[in-house]
Amino acid sequence: MPKTFFIDTSRCTACRGCQVACKEWHQHKAVPTKQTGTHQNPPDFTPFNFKIVRFSEHKIDGQVKWLFFPDQCRHCLVPPCKDAADAYVPGAIVLDEPSGAVLYTDLTKKLTIDQAQEVHDVCPYNIPVRDRDSGLLTKCDWCIDRQQAGMLPACVKTCCTGTMNFGERDDMLALAQRTLAKVKERHPQAQLLDEEYLRVVYLVTEPRNLYHEYAERRVPNRGPMSRQAFLAMLARPVTRMRG
Amino acid sequence: MTQHWIDIKNADVVLIMGSNAAEHHPISFKWVLKAKDAGATVIHVDPKFSRTSARSDFHVPLRSGTDIAFLGGMMKYILEKELYFKDYVRDYTNASFIVSEGFSFKDGLFSGYDPATRTYDRKTWVFDKDENGVVLKDKTYQHPRCVFQLLKKHYDRYDVGTVSAITGVSKENLLKVWDAVAATGKPDKAATMMYALGWTQHSVGVQNIRCAGIIQLLLGNVGVAGGGINALRGEPNVQGSTDHALLYDSLPGYNPVPVAAWATLADYLKANTPASKDTKSVNWWQNRPKYVVSLLKSWYGDAATAENEFGYGWVPKIEPNVEYASLFMFDKMYKGKIKGGFIYGHNPAMSMPNSHKIRKALTNLDWLVIGEAHETETCAFWRQPGFDPKNVKTEVFMLPSCQRGEKDGTTSNSGRWHMWHYKGYEPMGVSKPMGWMVVEITKRVKALYEKEGGAFPAPIQNLDWYKEYDADLVARKINGQFTRDVTIGDKQYKKGDQVPAFPMLAADGSTTSMCWVYAGSYGPGGNLTKRRDHAQTPMQAKIGLYPNYSWAWPVNRRIIYNRASVDVNGKPFNPAKAVIAWEDGKWVGDVPDGPAAPMADPKGVYPFIMQTEGHGQLFGPGRVDGPFPEHYEPAETPVTVNPFSAQMSNPCMKVAESDMDALAKPGDPRFPIVLTTYSMTEHWCGGGDTRNTPPLLEAEPQLYIEISQELAKEKGIKNGDPVVIESLRGKVEAIAMVTVRMTPLQVAGKTLHLVGMPFCFGWTTPGVGDATNRLTVSVADPNTRIPEYKACLVNLRKADKVTELYR
């Protein structure tokens, strides 16, 4: 049965255990970073960072809000990146039916730089990153190897607060709804993000645009995407979106 | 912790103060969030809005170093509004005890102060006793010298206006916190207090924690589920190393280190074995002779006999009025009085205050041996920036240590759980466990003494030493063994048998134990630290108590002082979260503080068994700087008047004095900003391990300083700008993190800025910055000698160029 992640940011302490566990499991090398006036590092996804915790801070009506968003690929039910890649290199991006994972294969190397950029551009969440050295297009791989061995994804396994959850889709959606009802008591603006379309479902307590640019679904360079536009994009063959 | 991690979930109020629990003890938040799920209010009181604050119901910023004012105000609030738990306070605390007529408190000083030595003669801090030697009590609190009245009088000065003006906390915020915590003074409510170095690292560190003790006793929150005073220990084995006498002033198991005046074992035991004439007081420390003799016996083996006082004469004695703590050890080293030494798993060139002095001090050594997993700033001090190795005479020996995953052994966590861990893989290269290093070095030293003799060879020659390092054998020796066949009650034990628990330890040489509190961890039933069994009774399940999972000291008791969780008849104050209960003539639930019947029974005992008189100490005569906590300013303070007394700083605080130890005067206009230092999730202490762990360095790559938007504007600093921070002792470069999470405070009618910096970045990792502790002061709490890292005075400016940080 296809699975789903449920990420409850109302519990996240930004300990970054998930970010580090992801690196360790994948044996990803560290990338050079600098302090630029924020705790968030690296600043964005890299070919060696499939999971990063995003930090954003606000003072609203005298109240400090420090928001944490453990960001990763959403594993869309109908992934636009796959449509885009299929137009050029079938098999570069596959949907693993049993698990629901959206997986980037070695064939992503065959995408040209422009094609890879196009695949990136159709992602409403700004996830894929092309590794300039290997030519691979990279992102969260669902820890598919761990799961096939009966283990939880590394980020879920390491999380000590209950932020990261993983399981059968029905169970996760039910957990998400239950949690939302409870969280709304203290945070009336809490919501789930695009849960009908994604296998990685976030619960946020504040308006989604406060977290980071791509906590909203977006058409890059065009700003936030309406729900209708989002649905239309999921429904349209990707080739018609070009130009 | 009086409790354990899981127990946090039982709290109705979680007060996190002097701790950034979510960042420094991430696992704690698993349980804080469970408490919150169940409806608890989570409060964070801290100068900085941190990841802990983000998950709390509310955050209250206060000026670093003013916790006693904040908590003293809370005490006044609780007492005036009669929010304390009356039965508990009357029956279980020393509220009713009558204090000696000679005791006084005037203008910031308690009776007995000697300004010449900056110490108290504590002879008036005692209780009046009747003709039988039993403490006089007034359960109605009418007596003007009863503890209750003295406490009330002491904190009468801590009104909300004065507290607000000195702490920088708004009256509204003060009352919000006081109300929430005081609401737990009911039998079925509990507040937990979680603290760490934010309370301890002050010149009044111990008294900060005393405040927590007093408040929790007033509210009846000690011994109950979801209550307690919880020191969050950093590395899992901070607890274990304290139990095993990491500090200079204790022998393993919280026995005092001998001083020269106690020349014989009899002197030592007489001075340190309390007596109570009150038959209901268990006065557990009356057993000290058994624990000390068993300790000596485990050190010296067959050589320790009754005739030679079990080798007491071989134990080093310290001199009175000489400072031995690490702060002063480095002071002596700086002054050329120490020639060489061993440093294991400690990076003082980063983590001790006033780093310039510490680093200079190391150059005065002839030799230095270091056991470390990485080359730290201490290992490499001889080639640090600005030093020419040719001019450093010290010969440094680096012994590569393996990491925890590369060796077997135990750690004791915050909740006193003693847990075995297994070697996961072979040590890298030639690295070895530190235990192996100590065993092998001592073997060779012993052989040399045997061959060559020496000034005083007996202590070394008579050591009952290991043939080789074996973690399992050490664990067995810590538990203790019988040295001969003995019969206790109707049970017989053979020579060499493991001691079942500390009640079987004896003062006659028939037992050994390297740390009595651990007796029972490895008894005849084997190594209980390896247990991972989740079995529990339904009563235990209600409060998340797992008696078969690992082993907790003492005697597998999970919540200490649990006899105070029940009324005098043994009925739980909060039946829904009962810790223990007296049922059908026996205790059920947790392991009780002794098997005696409930207090109301003729054979019953008082609950606070470790206290001589069996009662929780609102009046605490055991601390050197006062029986009640009193607000004093940090050694370096931005204010010029202490509103509570004429005493500016703790009259007993310990100060290392040298030409490199300048202190700014109160309100020094050159240094108007308060600096507080701290750790973070991603790096551990001085950073020696974590800066060498690439994914962690990637996440937190360089030294930063968190400053408010208001201060940044005042100084013309933008987020991400490099800045120079300066104190009277040094300069440090850091990147400005301009943030809404730091707030200017209104203190004594003026706007005061606080800034905060981590101390984990050092020069051996290129371009990350260097020791923040170049700014901090060589001043310490008089009870523990822990340095005042949390408050000193600095100034800062935008840097034109930086050399310590890659840009």
Short mmCIF file of N, CA and C in Angstrom, two decimals, chain B residues 687-773:
data_model
loop_
_atom_site.label_atom_id
_atom_site.label_comp_id
_atom_site.label_asym_id
_atom_site.label_seq_id
_atom_site.Cartn_x
_atom_site.Cartn_y
_atom_site.Cartn_z
N GLY B 687 33.52 22.32 21.34
CA GLY B 687 33.38 22.03 19.92
C GLY B 687 34.42 21.06 19.35
N GLY B 688 35.29 20.52 20.21
CA GLY B 688 36.37 19.64 19.73
C GLY B 688 35.83 18.47 18.92
N ASP B 689 34.77 17.85 19.40
CA ASP B 689 34.17 16.72 18.67
C ASP B 689 33.35 17.20 17.48
N THR B 690 32.50 18.17 17.74
CA THR B 690 31.46 18.46 16.74
C THR B 690 31.97 19.29 15.57
N ARG B 691 33.00 20.09 15.79
CA ARG B 691 33.58 20.81 14.65
C ARG B 691 34.29 19.84 13.72
N ASN B 692 34.61 18.68 14.25
CA ASN B 692 35.22 17.64 13.42
C ASN B 692 34.20 16.64 12.90
N THR B 693 32.93 16.97 13.04
CA THR B 693 31.84 16.16 12.49
C THR B 693 31.22 17.00 11.37
N PRO B 694 31.60 16.72 10.12
CA PRO B 694 31.27 17.66 9.03
C PRO B 694 29.80 18.07 8.89
N PRO B 695 28.82 17.16 9.03
CA PRO B 695 27.43 17.63 8.84
C PRO B 695 27.01 18.63 9.91
N LEU B 696 27.64 18.57 11.07
CA LEU B 696 27.30 19.51 12.14
C LEU B 696 27.94 20.87 11.87
N LEU B 697 29.16 20.85 11.41
CA LEU B 697 29.83 22.11 11.08
C LEU B 697 29.13 22.78 9.89
N GLU B 698 28.64 21.96 8.99
CA GLU B 698 27.88 22.49 7.85
C GLU B 698 26.63 23.25 8.35
N ALA B 699 25.98 22.69 9.36
CA ALA B 699 24.74 23.29 9.87
C ALA B 699 25.02 24.55 10.70
N GLU B 700 26.12 24.58 11.45
CA GLU B 700 26.48 25.77 12.23
C GLU B 700 27.97 26.02 12.02
N PRO B 701 28.31 26.79 10.98
CA PRO B 701 29.71 26.84 10.54
C PRO B 701 30.59 27.86 11.24
N GLN B 702 30.03 28.92 11.82
CA GLN B 702 30.92 30.00 12.29
C GLN B 702 30.33 30.70 13.51
N LEU B 703 31.23 31.36 14.23
CA LEU B 703 30.85 32.07 15.44
C LEU B 703 29.92 33.24 15.10
N TYR B 704 28.84 33.34 15.86
CA TYR B 704 27.89 34.44 15.67
C TYR B 704 27.61 35.10 17.00
N ILE B 705 27.01 36.28 16.90
CA ILE B 705 26.54 36.97 18.10
C ILE B 705 25.10 37.37 17.84
N GLU B 706 24.21 36.97 18.70
CA GLU B 706 22.80 37.30 18.53
C GLU B 706 22.55 38.65 19.19
N ILE B 707 22.07 39.60 18.38
CA ILE B 707 21.81 40.95 18.91
C ILE B 707 20.45 41.44 18.43
N SER B 708 19.88 42.33 19.21
CA SER B 708 18.53 42.82 18.89
C SER B 708 18.60 43.79 17.71
N GLN B 709 17.47 43.98 17.07
CA GLN B 709 17.40 44.95 15.97
C GLN B 709 17.69 46.35 16.48
N GLU B 710 17.25 46.62 17.72
CA GLU B 710 17.44 47.96 18.29
C GLU B 710 18.92 48.25 18.49
N LEU B 711 19.65 47.27 19.04
CA LEU B 711 21.09 47.47 19.26
C LEU B 711 21.82 47.58 17.92
N ALA B 712 21.40 46.76 16.97
CA ALA B 712 22.03 46.78 15.65
C ALA B 712 21.89 48.17 15.01
N LYS B 713 20.70 48.73 15.16
CA LYS B 713 20.44 50.05 14.59
C LYS B 713 21.33 51.09 15.27
N GLU B 714 21.38 50.99 16.58
CA GLU B 714 22.19 51.93 17.37
C GLU B 714 23.66 51.88 16.93
N LYS B 715 24.14 50.68 16.59
CA LYS B 715 25.56 50.49 16.27
C LYS B 715 25.83 50.48 14.77
N GLY B 716 24.79 50.65 13.97
CA GLY B 716 24.98 50.63 12.52
C GLY B 716 25.41 49.27 11.99
N ILE B 717 24.86 48.23 12.56
CA ILE B 717 25.25 46.87 12.17
C ILE B 717 24.08 46.21 11.44
N LYS B 718 24.40 45.56 10.32
CA LYS B 718 23.36 44.84 9.58
C LYS B 718 23.52 43.34 9.80
N ASN B 719 22.42 42.63 9.59
CA ASN B 719 22.46 41.17 9.74
C ASN B 719 23.54 40.60 8.84
N GLY B 720 24.41 39.76 9.40
CA GLY B 720 25.47 39.14 8.63
C GLY B 720 26.77 39.92 8.63
N ASP B 721 26.77 41.13 9.18
CA ASP B 721 28.01 41.90 9.25
C ASP B 721 28.98 41.27 10.25
N PRO B 722 30.28 41.29 9.94
CA PRO B 722 31.24 40.90 10.97
C PRO B 722 31.37 42.00 12.02
N VAL B 723 31.49 41.60 13.27
CA VAL B 723 31.62 42.57 14.35
C VAL B 723 32.76 42.15 15.28
N VAL B 724 33.24 43.13 16.05
CA VAL B 724 34.24 42.84 17.07
C VAL B 724 33.58 43.09 18.43
N ILE B 725 33.71 42.11 19.31
CA ILE B 725 33.15 42.23 20.66
C ILE B 725 34.33 42.33 21.60
N GLU B 726 34.22 43.26 22.55
CA GLU B 726 35.35 43.54 23.41
C GLU B 726 34.92 43.56 24.87
N SER B 727 35.74 42.94 25.73
CA SER B 727 35.55 43.12 27.17
C SER B 727 36.88 43.60 27.71
N LEU B 728 36.96 43.75 29.02
CA LEU B 728 38.21 44.20 29.61
C LEU B 728 39.31 43.15 29.43
N ARG B 729 38.95 41.93 29.04
CA ARG B 729 39.92 40.84 28.97
C ARG B 729 40.30 40.40 27.56
N GLY B 730 39.50 40.81 26.58
CA GLY B 730 39.85 40.37 25.23
C GLY B 730 38.88 40.84 24.18
N LYS B 731 39.21 40.46 22.94
CA LYS B 731 38.39 40.82 21.78
C LYS B 731 38.04 39.54 21.04
N VAL B 732 36.87 39.50 20.45
CA VAL B 732 36.44 38.34 19.69
C VAL B 732 35.73 38.82 18.44
N GLU B 733 35.96 38.12 17.35
CA GLU B 733 35.25 38.43 16.11
C GLU B 733 34.09 37.46 15.92
N ALA B 734 32.97 37.99 15.45
CA ALA B 734 31.80 37.14 15.21
C ALA B 734 30.94 37.76 14.14
N ILE B 735 30.03 36.96 13.61
CA ILE B 735 29.07 37.46 12.62
C ILE B 735 27.80 37.87 13.35
N ALA B 736 27.31 39.05 13.03
CA ALA B 736 26.10 39.55 13.68
C ALA B 736 24.88 38.80 13.18
N MET B 737 24.13 38.27 14.11
CA MET B 737 22.82 37.70 13.79
C MET B 737 21.82 38.67 14.42
N VAL B 738 21.31 39.54 13.59
CA VAL B 738 20.39 40.57 14.09
C VAL B 738 19.00 39.95 14.10
N THR B 739 18.38 39.94 15.28
CA THR B 739 17.19 39.10 15.41
C THR B 739 16.13 39.69 16.33
N VAL B 740 14.89 39.42 15.98
CA VAL B 740 13.78 39.83 16.84
C VAL B 740 13.74 38.99 18.11
N ARG B 741 14.57 37.95 18.14
CA ARG B 741 14.56 37.05 19.30
C ARG B 741 15.34 37.60 20.49
N MET B 742 16.13 38.67 20.26
CA MET B 742 16.76 39.36 21.38
C MET B 742 15.99 40.66 21.60
N THR B 743 15.76 40.98 22.86
CA THR B 743 14.92 42.13 23.19
C THR B 743 15.66 43.04 24.16
N PRO B 744 15.74 44.34 23.87
CA PRO B 744 16.29 45.24 24.88
C PRO B 744 15.37 45.24 26.11
N LEU B 745 15.95 45.36 27.29
CA LEU B 745 15.16 45.32 28.51
C LEU B 745 15.21 46.68 29.20
N GLN B 746 14.17 46.97 29.94
CA GLN B 746 14.15 48.19 30.76
C GLN B 746 14.62 47.81 32.15
N VAL B 747 15.85 48.20 32.48
CA VAL B 747 16.42 47.83 33.77
C VAL B 747 16.80 49.09 34.53
N ALA B 748 16.29 49.20 35.75
CA ALA B 748 16.56 50.36 36.60
C ALA B 748 16.32 51.65 35.82
N GLY B 749 15.24 51.67 35.06
CA GLY B 749 14.84 52.89 34.36
C GLY B 749 15.60 53.18 33.08
N LYS B 750 16.47 52.27 32.67
CA LYS B 750 17.24 52.52 31.44
C LYS B 750 17.08 51.35 30.48
N THR B 751 17.33 51.64 29.21
CA THR B 751 17.30 50.56 28.22
C THR B 751 18.63 49.81 28.28
N LEU B 752 18.53 48.51 28.43
CA LEU B 752 19.74 47.69 28.53
C LEU B 752 19.75 46.66 27.40
N HIS B 753 20.91 46.51 26.79
CA HIS B 753 21.04 45.52 25.71
C HIS B 753 21.75 44.28 26.21
N LEU B 754 21.22 43.14 25.80
CA LEU B 754 21.87 41.86 26.06
C LEU B 754 22.28 41.26 24.73
N VAL B 755 23.41 40.61 24.70
CA VAL B 755 23.81 39.88 23.50
C VAL B 755 24.20 38.47 23.93
N GLY B 756 24.18 37.54 22.98
CA GLY B 756 24.51 36.16 23.32
C GLY B 756 25.42 35.54 22.28
N MET B 757 26.34 34.71 22.75
CA MET B 757 27.29 34.06 21.83
C MET B 757 27.54 32.62 22.25
N PRO B 758 27.67 31.72 21.28
CA PRO B 758 28.12 30.37 21.60
C PRO B 758 29.63 30.37 21.85
N PHE B 759 30.13 29.31 22.49
CA PHE B 759 31.56 29.30 22.82
C PHE B 759 32.29 28.12 22.18
N CYS B 760 31.68 27.54 21.13
CA CYS B 760 32.20 26.28 20.60
C CYS B 760 33.19 26.44 19.45
N PHE B 761 33.38 27.66 18.95
CA PHE B 761 34.21 27.81 17.76
C PHE B 761 35.64 28.16 18.13
N GLY B 762 36.58 27.39 17.59
CA GLY B 762 37.99 27.59 17.93
C GLY B 762 38.88 27.49 16.71
N TRP B 763 40.09 28.00 16.87
CA TRP B 763 40.98 28.22 15.74
C TRP B 763 41.48 26.95 15.05
N THR B 764 41.43 25.78 15.72
CA THR B 764 41.94 24.58 15.03
C THR B 764 41.06 24.20 13.84
N THR B 765 39.83 24.70 13.81
CA THR B 765 38.99 24.56 12.62
C THR B 765 39.10 25.89 11.88
N PRO B 766 39.79 25.92 10.76
CA PRO B 766 40.12 27.22 10.16
C PRO B 766 38.89 28.05 9.77
N GLY B 767 38.97 29.33 10.08
CA GLY B 767 37.98 30.29 9.59
C GLY B 767 36.66 30.30 10.31
N VAL B 768 36.54 29.58 11.44
CA VAL B 768 35.24 29.52 12.12
C VAL B 768 35.13 30.52 13.26
N GLY B 769 36.25 31.18 13.59
CA GLY B 769 36.27 32.07 14.76
C GLY B 769 37.05 31.42 15.88
N ASP B 770 37.20 32.16 16.97
CA ASP B 770 37.96 31.60 18.10
C ASP B 770 37.25 31.92 19.41
N ALA B 771 37.84 31.43 20.49
CA ALA B 771 37.19 31.34 21.80
C ALA B 771 36.42 32.58 22.25
N THR B 772 35.13 32.41 22.40
CA THR B 772 34.28 33.44 23.01
C THR B 772 34.72 33.70 24.45
N ASN B 773 35.25 32.68 25.08
CA ASN B 773 35.64 32.82 26.49
C ASN B 773 36.84 33.75 26.69
#
